[in-house]
Amino acid sequence: MIERIADQIIALERAALDRWGKGDPDGFLEITDPDIVYYDPFQPQGIHGREALAALYDTFRGQVSIERDEILSPRVQVSGDIAVLTFNYVSYGSEGSMRWNTTEVYRRRGDTWRIIHTHWSKAASRGEGRRA
Amino acid sequence: MIERIADQIIALERAALDRWGKGDPDGFLEITDPDIVYYDPFQPQGIHGREALAALYDTFRGQVSIERDEILSPRVQVSGDIAVLTFNYVSYGSEGSMRWNTTEVYRRRGDTWRIIHTHWSKAASRGEGRRA
């Protein structure tokens, strides 16, 4: 059951990323909960709510072109109606090669999973460091 | 009820951060689930499991000194036995001033909340950008 949910969540994310990589942010917006909290490295306060996120995503429409990408080491932690998907994401495209740490928290309502929290951040390619 | 949980989660995080800022990582380890997935900007693959995280945190023991910090705009999304805490964190101390985006996913078992996912990343101080 949990494995089936994990497969389902990864497939949702994969499909949304496929559209994202062709400049179409609607794949993500269609599976985004109105209540989303969104973090990426460029938004000082994060983005709160789907309407605000849609306004941000509109600025990317037709701008992104990912030639090749990969979801690495995906992990899905399921508890009740929440699934926490984490993965490393590598993409090659319009912005060169990027490596990300990604968190996507999905919540189920009825039979439908929606993202209530997204956190993208730039990942180390190698090396060590520390948090202070 | 949800507000009570939110207060409880923020208090757990605040207490762990207080100990962290004095060089004591055990505050976090004591509320970390064995199943944790941990991301920060310095771990290329993330850290999987409390044992591996404890090994990382041991290298920080006595090394961190935070003089002043602040949890900004905390938000707690509660669903069943999961609470997703997100906040901006600003600290001033041994490493200078840092600004972070932070995700902490807590899971309740019985009366006890434990962190099953942590994602720290460097936040923009200002300016705009885009995700590719």
Short mmCIF file of C-alpha atoms in Angstrom, two decimals, chain A residues 7-117:
data_model
loop_
_atom_site.label_atom_id
_atom_site.label_comp_id
_atom_site.label_asym_id
_atom_site.label_seq_id
_atom_site.Cartn_x
_atom_site.Cartn_y
_atom_site.Cartn_z
CA ASP A 7 4.97 5.11 -6.94
CA GLN A 8 1.92 7.32 -7.40
CA ILE A 9 3.60 10.34 -5.78
CA ILE A 10 6.80 9.95 -7.80
CA ALA A 11 4.74 9.64 -10.99
CA LEU A 12 2.86 12.88 -10.16
CA GLU A 13 6.14 14.70 -9.58
CA ARG A 14 7.73 13.25 -12.71
CA ALA A 15 4.80 14.32 -14.89
CA ALA A 16 4.86 17.85 -13.45
CA LEU A 17 8.63 18.10 -13.98
CA ASP A 18 8.24 16.94 -17.59
CA ARG A 19 5.89 19.84 -18.26
CA TRP A 20 8.05 22.27 -16.26
CA GLY A 21 11.05 21.34 -18.41
CA LYS A 22 9.08 22.33 -21.52
CA GLY A 23 8.23 25.76 -20.12
CA ASP A 24 4.77 24.77 -18.82
CA PRO A 25 4.29 25.45 -15.09
CA ASP A 26 0.64 24.35 -15.11
CA GLY A 27 1.61 20.75 -14.39
CA PHE A 28 2.73 21.88 -10.94
CA LEU A 29 -0.07 24.39 -10.44
CA GLU A 30 -2.71 21.72 -11.17
CA ILE A 31 -1.40 19.62 -8.27
CA THR A 32 -0.74 22.53 -5.91
CA ASP A 33 -2.93 22.99 -2.84
CA PRO A 34 -4.35 26.50 -2.22
CA ASP A 35 -2.54 26.41 1.13
CA ILE A 36 0.99 25.87 -0.27
CA VAL A 37 4.15 27.14 1.40
CA TYR A 38 6.88 27.40 -1.26
CA TYR A 39 10.63 27.95 -0.75
CA ASP A 40 13.37 28.30 -3.33
CA PRO A 41 16.75 30.06 -3.13
CA PHE A 42 15.46 33.22 -4.78
CA GLN A 43 12.40 34.14 -2.70
CA PRO A 44 13.54 35.89 0.48
CA GLN A 45 10.29 35.16 2.36
CA GLY A 46 9.03 32.16 0.44
CA ILE A 47 5.68 32.19 -1.34
CA HIS A 48 2.45 31.58 0.55
CA GLY A 49 -0.66 30.41 -1.30
CA ARG A 50 -1.31 29.03 -4.78
CA GLU A 51 -2.40 32.36 -6.19
CA ALA A 52 0.92 33.98 -5.34
CA LEU A 53 2.80 30.94 -6.61
CA ALA A 54 0.88 31.07 -9.91
CA ALA A 55 1.98 34.70 -10.31
CA LEU A 56 5.61 33.65 -9.83
CA TYR A 57 5.30 30.68 -12.18
CA ASP A 58 3.74 32.85 -14.86
CA THR A 59 7.06 34.68 -15.12
CA PHE A 60 8.71 31.35 -16.07
CA ARG A 61 6.11 30.36 -18.67
CA GLY A 62 7.87 29.48 -21.93
CA GLN A 63 11.24 30.40 -20.36
CA VAL A 64 12.49 27.04 -19.13
CA SER A 65 13.97 24.40 -21.37
CA ILE A 66 15.39 21.33 -19.68
CA GLU A 67 17.07 18.93 -22.08
CA ARG A 68 17.75 16.16 -19.65
CA ASP A 69 17.07 15.61 -15.98
CA GLU A 70 17.05 12.97 -13.32
CA ILE A 71 15.27 12.30 -10.02
CA LEU A 72 17.93 10.70 -7.82
CA SER A 73 17.40 8.70 -4.61
CA PRO A 74 13.69 9.49 -4.24
CA ARG A 75 12.24 8.67 -0.87
CA VAL A 76 8.55 8.79 0.10
CA GLN A 77 7.58 8.85 3.79
CA VAL A 78 3.87 8.14 4.15
CA SER A 79 1.78 8.81 7.26
CA GLY A 80 -2.01 8.94 7.04
CA ASP A 81 -2.93 11.40 4.31
CA ILE A 82 0.54 12.92 4.06
CA ALA A 83 3.37 11.79 1.78
CA VAL A 84 6.76 13.46 2.06
CA LEU A 85 8.75 13.07 -1.15
CA THR A 86 12.45 13.94 -1.01
CA PHE A 87 14.98 13.62 -3.83
CA ASN A 88 18.08 15.04 -5.42
CA TYR A 89 17.31 16.52 -8.79
CA VAL A 90 19.84 17.09 -11.55
CA SER A 91 18.93 19.06 -14.65
CA TYR A 92 20.76 20.13 -17.79
CA GLY A 93 19.26 22.85 -19.93
CA SER A 94 18.75 26.54 -20.49
CA GLU A 95 20.50 27.46 -17.24
CA GLY A 96 23.34 24.93 -17.51
CA SER A 97 23.67 22.04 -15.08
CA MET A 98 21.96 22.37 -11.73
CA ARG A 99 21.80 20.10 -8.70
CA TRP A 100 18.99 20.47 -6.17
CA ASN A 101 17.75 19.16 -2.86
CA THR A 102 13.99 18.87 -3.14
CA THR A 103 11.16 18.39 -0.66
CA GLU A 104 7.56 17.98 -1.78
CA VAL A 105 4.90 17.41 0.86
CA TYR A 106 1.71 15.98 -0.64
CA ARG A 107 -1.63 15.83 1.17
CA ARG A 108 -4.46 13.53 0.13
CA ARG A 109 -8.06 14.76 0.07
CA GLY A 110 -10.36 11.98 -1.10
CA ASP A 111 -8.41 10.33 -3.91
CA THR A 112 -6.47 13.42 -4.87
CA TRP A 113 -2.92 14.30 -3.81
CA ARG A 114 -1.94 17.97 -3.75
CA ILE A 115 1.35 19.67 -2.81
CA ILE A 116 1.08 21.67 0.42
CA HIS A 117 4.81 22.42 0.72
#
